mmCIF file of C-alpha atoms in Angstrom:
data_model
loop_
_atom_site.group_PDB
_atom_site.id
_atom_site.type_symbol
_atom_site.label_atom_id
_atom_site.label_comp_id
_atom_site.label_asym_id
_atom_site.label_seq_id
_atom_site.Cartn_x
_atom_site.Cartn_y
_atom_site.Cartn_z
ATOM 1 C CA UNK X 1 114.766 82.935 82.732
ATOM 2 C CA UNK X 2 116.854 85.791 84.211
ATOM 3 C CA UNK X 3 113.978 87.572 85.585
ATOM 4 C CA UNK X 4 114.161 91.314 85.687
ATOM 5 C CA UNK X 5 117.833 92.767 84.842
ATOM 6 C CA UNK X 6 118.816 96.220 85.815
ATOM 7 C CA UNK X 7 122.027 98.084 84.541
ATOM 8 C CA UNK X 8 124.021 99.744 85.940
ATOM 9 C CA UNK X 9 124.227 98.530 89.509
ATOM 10 C CA UNK X 10 126.079 101.521 90.770
ATOM 11 C CA UNK X 11 126.461 105.003 89.282
ATOM 12 C CA UNK X 12 127.800 108.301 90.283
ATOM 13 C CA UNK X 13 126.741 111.505 88.270
ATOM 14 C CA UNK X 14 127.632 115.123 88.426
ATOM 15 C CA UNK X 15 124.807 117.571 88.780
ATOM 16 C CA UNK X 16 123.481 118.306 85.376
ATOM 17 C CA UNK X 17 124.416 114.893 83.839
ATOM 18 C CA UNK X 18 121.836 112.848 82.079
ATOM 19 C CA UNK X 19 121.981 109.171 81.960
ATOM 20 C CA UNK X 20 119.527 106.164 81.329
ATOM 21 C CA UNK X 21 119.037 103.317 83.770
ATOM 22 C CA UNK X 22 118.122 100.300 81.773
ATOM 23 C CA UNK X 23 115.561 97.514 82.641
ATOM 24 C CA UNK X 24 114.915 94.378 80.911
ATOM 25 C CA UNK X 25 112.596 91.388 81.596
ATOM 26 C CA UNK X 26 112.400 88.201 79.963
ATOM 27 C CA UNK X 27 109.156 86.906 81.412
ATOM 28 C CA UNK X 28 106.801 88.652 78.954
ATOM 29 C CA UNK X 29 105.211 90.664 81.268
ATOM 30 C CA UNK X 30 102.901 93.479 80.189
ATOM 31 C CA UNK X 31 103.296 95.709 83.543
ATOM 32 C CA UNK X 32 106.344 97.326 84.262
ATOM 33 C CA UNK X 33 107.287 100.132 86.769
ATOM 34 C CA UNK X 34 110.159 102.216 88.289
ATOM 35 C CA UNK X 35 110.518 102.695 91.912
ATOM 36 C CA UNK X 36 112.882 104.849 94.018
ATOM 37 C CA UNK X 37 113.901 103.848 97.677
ATOM 38 C CA UNK X 38 114.936 106.197 99.859
ATOM 39 C CA UNK X 39 115.843 105.667 103.701
ATOM 40 C CA UNK X 40 112.511 105.515 105.760
ATOM 41 C CA UNK X 41 110.444 106.247 102.833
ATOM 42 C CA UNK X 42 109.637 102.643 101.238
ATOM 43 C CA UNK X 43 109.354 102.405 97.900
ATOM 44 C CA UNK X 44 107.701 105.353 95.722
ATOM 45 C CA UNK X 45 106.511 104.970 92.183
ATOM 46 C CA UNK X 46 108.083 107.074 89.607
ATOM 47 C CA UNK X 47 106.626 105.862 86.308
ATOM 48 C CA UNK X 48 105.092 102.765 84.989
ATOM 49 C CA UNK X 49 103.804 101.222 81.747
ATOM 50 C CA UNK X 50 100.789 98.658 81.393
ATOM 51 C CA UNK X 51 102.024 97.703 77.815
ATOM 52 C CA UNK X 52 104.290 98.576 74.884
ATOM 53 C CA UNK X 53 103.802 102.264 73.717
ATOM 54 C CA UNK X 54 101.881 103.119 76.928
ATOM 55 C CA UNK X 55 103.480 104.803 79.772
ATOM 56 C CA UNK X 56 101.903 106.980 82.770
ATOM 57 C CA UNK X 57 103.217 108.979 85.724
ATOM 58 C CA UNK X 58 103.457 107.539 89.339
ATOM 59 C CA UNK X 59 103.740 109.631 92.550
ATOM 60 C CA UNK X 60 107.211 111.298 91.951
ATOM 61 C CA UNK X 61 107.772 111.689 88.055
ATOM 62 C CA UNK X 62 109.418 115.062 88.241
ATOM 63 C CA UNK X 63 112.976 114.957 86.671
ATOM 64 C CA UNK X 64 112.496 111.574 84.970
ATOM 65 C CA UNK X 65 111.140 110.163 81.586
ATOM 66 C CA UNK X 66 110.282 106.873 80.434
ATOM 67 C CA UNK X 67 109.290 105.309 77.194
ATOM 68 C CA UNK X 68 108.311 101.463 76.522
ATOM 69 C CA UNK X 69 108.977 100.668 72.803
ATOM 70 C CA UNK X 70 108.926 96.896 73.337
ATOM 71 C CA UNK X 71 107.330 94.542 75.971
ATOM 72 C CA UNK X 72 110.871 93.502 77.375
ATOM 73 C CA UNK X 73 112.553 96.929 77.958
ATOM 74 C CA UNK X 74 111.607 99.852 80.133
ATOM 75 C CA UNK X 75 114.410 102.519 80.434
ATOM 76 C CA UNK X 76 114.314 105.352 82.887
ATOM 77 C CA UNK X 77 115.991 108.705 81.810
ATOM 78 C CA UNK X 78 117.340 111.115 84.153
ATOM 79 C CA UNK X 79 117.091 114.311 82.108
ATOM 80 C CA UNK X 80 119.411 116.673 84.371
ATOM 81 C CA UNK X 81 120.553 114.876 87.538
ATOM 82 C CA UNK X 82 120.142 116.685 90.930
ATOM 83 C CA UNK X 83 121.407 115.615 94.300
ATOM 84 C CA UNK X 84 117.725 114.919 95.287
ATOM 85 C CA UNK X 85 117.890 112.072 92.727
ATOM 86 C CA UNK X 86 120.497 110.165 94.812
ATOM 87 C CA UNK X 87 118.422 107.101 95.783
ATOM 88 C CA UNK X 88 118.172 103.423 94.982
ATOM 89 C CA UNK X 89 116.226 102.712 91.901
ATOM 90 C CA UNK X 90 114.183 99.323 91.437
ATOM 91 C CA UNK X 91 112.433 98.231 88.157
ATOM 92 C CA UNK X 92 109.582 95.897 88.544
ATOM 93 C CA UNK X 93 107.422 93.774 86.321
ATOM 94 C CA UNK X 94 104.412 91.576 86.412
ATOM 95 C CA UNK X 95 101.651 89.997 84.539
ATOM 96 C CA UNK X 96 98.620 92.179 83.937
ATOM 97 C CA UNK X 97 95.407 91.487 86.043
ATOM 98 C CA UNK X 98 95.170 92.582 89.591
ATOM 99 C CA UNK X 99 96.372 89.809 91.655
ATOM 100 C CA UNK X 100 99.867 89.116 90.299
ATOM 101 C CA UNK X 101 103.249 89.050 91.974
ATOM 102 C CA UNK X 102 105.577 91.920 90.972
ATOM 103 C CA UNK X 103 109.275 90.766 90.219
ATOM 104 C CA UNK X 104 111.974 93.278 91.206
ATOM 105 C CA UNK X 105 115.396 93.863 89.850
ATOM 106 C CA UNK X 106 118.323 93.929 91.944
ATOM 107 C CA UNK X 107 118.360 97.716 91.895
ATOM 108 C CA UNK X 108 120.640 100.560 90.827
ATOM 109 C CA UNK X 109 122.270 102.781 93.360
ATOM 110 C CA UNK X 110 122.881 106.297 91.974
ATOM 111 C CA UNK X 111 124.721 108.988 93.619
ATOM 112 C CA UNK X 112 124.719 112.827 92.254
ATOM 113 C CA UNK X 113 127.245 114.802 93.611
ATOM 114 C CA UNK S 1 94.912 108.312 96.332
ATOM 115 C CA UNK S 2 96.057 105.174 98.634
ATOM 116 C CA UNK S 3 97.986 105.701 101.687
ATOM 117 C CA UNK S 4 99.618 102.802 103.747
ATOM 118 C CA UNK S 5 101.063 102.913 107.007
ATOM 119 C CA UNK S 6 103.377 100.307 108.399
ATOM 120 C CA UNK S 7 104.388 99.564 111.807
ATOM 121 C CA UNK S 8 106.749 99.364 113.602
ATOM 122 C CA UNK S 9 110.018 100.861 111.620
ATOM 123 C CA UNK S 10 112.218 98.512 113.450
ATOM 124 C CA UNK S 11 111.694 95.480 115.260
ATOM 125 C CA UNK S 12 114.136 93.302 117.124
ATOM 126 C CA UNK S 13 113.339 89.826 118.446
ATOM 127 C CA UNK S 14 115.010 87.028 119.995
ATOM 128 C CA UNK S 15 115.615 83.808 117.853
ATOM 129 C CA UNK S 16 112.503 81.666 118.297
ATOM 130 C CA UNK S 17 110.195 84.420 119.078
ATOM 131 C CA UNK S 18 107.240 85.495 116.864
ATOM 132 C CA UNK S 19 107.289 88.882 115.081
ATOM 133 C CA UNK S 20 104.302 90.833 113.845
ATOM 134 C CA UNK S 21 104.067 93.726 111.558
ATOM 135 C CA UNK S 22 101.048 95.667 111.035
ATOM 136 C CA UNK S 23 99.669 97.852 108.060
ATOM 137 C CA UNK S 24 96.726 100.054 107.542
ATOM 138 C CA UNK S 25 95.361 101.260 104.415
ATOM 139 C CA UNK S 26 93.113 103.985 103.512
ATOM 140 C CA UNK S 27 91.367 102.978 100.090
ATOM 141 C CA UNK S 28 88.421 100.740 100.492
ATOM 142 C CA UNK S 29 88.847 99.769 96.996
ATOM 143 C CA UNK S 30 92.286 98.031 97.521
ATOM 144 C CA UNK S 31 91.644 94.215 97.200
ATOM 145 C CA UNK S 32 95.135 92.679 96.926
ATOM 146 C CA UNK S 33 97.754 92.875 99.796
ATOM 147 C CA UNK S 34 101.333 91.548 99.023
ATOM 148 C CA UNK S 35 104.162 91.241 101.486
ATOM 149 C CA UNK S 36 108.022 91.557 100.429
ATOM 150 C CA UNK S 37 111.117 90.750 102.005
ATOM 151 C CA UNK S 38 114.259 92.754 101.024
ATOM 152 C CA UNK S 39 117.565 91.414 101.961
ATOM 153 C CA UNK S 40 120.804 93.744 101.731
ATOM 154 C CA UNK S 41 121.709 94.745 98.602
ATOM 155 C CA UNK S 42 118.699 92.867 96.808
ATOM 156 C CA UNK S 43 115.435 93.800 95.158
ATOM 157 C CA UNK S 44 112.235 93.135 97.370
ATOM 158 C CA UNK S 45 110.612 89.543 96.863
ATOM 159 C CA UNK S 46 107.256 88.534 97.283
ATOM 160 C CA UNK S 47 106.884 86.212 100.517
ATOM 161 C CA UNK S 48 103.139 85.960 100.904
ATOM 162 C CA UNK S 49 100.011 87.761 99.608
ATOM 163 C CA UNK S 50 96.461 88.100 100.419
ATOM 164 C CA UNK S 51 93.143 88.951 98.580
ATOM 165 C CA UNK S 52 90.363 90.747 100.048
ATOM 166 C CA UNK S 53 87.901 87.955 100.051
ATOM 167 C CA UNK S 54 90.102 85.869 102.399
ATOM 168 C CA UNK S 55 90.685 86.554 106.055
ATOM 169 C CA UNK S 56 93.784 84.611 106.753
ATOM 170 C CA UNK S 57 96.540 82.806 104.724
ATOM 171 C CA UNK S 58 99.497 80.878 106.067
ATOM 172 C CA UNK S 59 102.522 79.288 104.475
ATOM 173 C CA UNK S 60 104.697 77.370 106.900
ATOM 174 C CA UNK S 61 105.971 79.825 109.528
ATOM 175 C CA UNK S 62 104.537 83.033 107.946
ATOM 176 C CA UNK S 63 100.941 83.999 108.066
ATOM 177 C CA UNK S 64 98.887 87.254 106.817
ATOM 178 C CA UNK S 65 95.511 88.490 108.487
ATOM 179 C CA UNK S 66 93.208 90.970 106.720
ATOM 180 C CA UNK S 67 90.511 93.105 108.578
ATOM 181 C CA UNK S 68 88.808 94.610 105.756
ATOM 182 C CA UNK S 69 86.351 96.567 108.132
ATOM 183 C CA UNK S 70 89.163 98.190 110.025
ATOM 184 C CA UNK S 71 91.324 98.348 106.969
ATOM 185 C CA UNK S 72 94.409 96.797 108.539
ATOM 186 C CA UNK S 73 96.481 93.526 107.650
ATOM 187 C CA UNK S 74 99.509 92.070 109.342
ATOM 188 C CA UNK S 75 102.102 89.851 108.832
ATOM 189 C CA UNK S 76 102.998 87.117 111.508
ATOM 190 C CA UNK S 77 106.437 85.319 111.562
ATOM 191 C CA UNK S 78 106.826 82.396 114.069
ATOM 192 C CA UNK S 79 109.802 80.555 115.332
ATOM 193 C CA UNK S 80 111.928 83.487 113.909
ATOM 194 C CA UNK S 81 115.381 82.463 112.715
ATOM 195 C CA UNK S 82 118.567 84.796 111.991
ATOM 196 C CA UNK S 83 117.927 84.508 108.183
ATOM 197 C CA UNK S 84 114.481 86.155 108.833
ATOM 198 C CA UNK S 85 116.546 89.337 109.232
ATOM 199 C CA UNK S 86 115.765 91.712 106.412
ATOM 200 C CA UNK S 87 113.394 94.705 105.575
ATOM 201 C CA UNK S 88 109.757 93.800 105.162
ATOM 202 C CA UNK S 89 107.457 95.728 103.101
ATOM 203 C CA UNK S 90 103.532 95.626 102.967
ATOM 204 C CA UNK S 91 101.481 97.010 99.999
ATOM 205 C CA UNK S 92 98.105 97.652 98.935
ATOM 206 C CA UNK S 93 96.826 97.460 95.110
ATOM 207 C CA UNK S 94 93.496 98.216 93.655
ATOM 208 C CA UNK S 95 93.467 95.493 91.111
ATOM 209 C CA UNK S 96 91.198 97.868 88.973
ATOM 210 C CA UNK S 97 93.606 100.595 89.205
ATOM 211 C CA UNK S 98 96.673 98.433 88.964
ATOM 212 C CA UNK S 99 99.396 100.558 90.884
ATOM 213 C CA UNK S 100 100.651 99.498 94.192
ATOM 214 C CA UNK S 101 101.196 101.587 97.348
ATOM 215 C CA UNK S 102 103.913 100.503 99.681
ATOM 216 C CA UNK S 103 104.568 101.005 103.249
ATOM 217 C CA UNK S 104 107.734 102.487 104.614
ATOM 218 C CA UNK S 105 109.103 99.223 105.725
ATOM 219 C CA UNK S 106 110.123 97.338 108.661
ATOM 220 C CA UNK S 107 113.673 96.378 109.576
ATOM 221 C CA UNK S 108 113.480 93.114 111.433
ATOM 222 C CA UNK S 109 116.778 91.771 113.331
ATOM 223 C CA UNK S 110 116.444 88.226 114.857
ATOM 224 C CA UNK S 111 119.024 87.879 117.316
ATOM 225 C CA UNK S 112 120.773 84.571 117.824
#
């Protein structure tokens, strides 16, 4: 199993550009989520999905869209990049049911100039 | 919503000493408390977790304690080693709601 795979690992965007961060998992997990990590602010939830076709907003959803057409994939779209979206982005997945471990990808470091 | 506070933000210990990281949470409905270790350039990885029906859990050199009444839980690392140097995150989850709330992280440095 590859686990949770995120691409790309690094990306530089210009203000106003759009892009999609890819996330794929091969563990057949129902629950997937996107976090951003900023210095001193821990991990903040952007969007999450409890299964294919179902998504919901997290703590900081503005400026981001998600979709979940398959169990395996959960892409995160930046509609019009802003410098405030410079961050490290992590995708995570886990089985449904509360007491289950979350598996994280290696992260995408995004810089918006 | 849930609020998780984590202290200290940085911790430096000598190799062989113990390290303790503390977290408090606000939502009494939270009932699952995982701890993650994040090494440089990598994603967080679960190291230990505890459920609300348990007061303490140990796994070799690491242990977690939970005080539901006071709404706080702690990570204890004994006989620290340089490879324990990393950022540690606590989290709290209400298993009915599904979402986890993370603390801000603790950067642990173990000096040889």
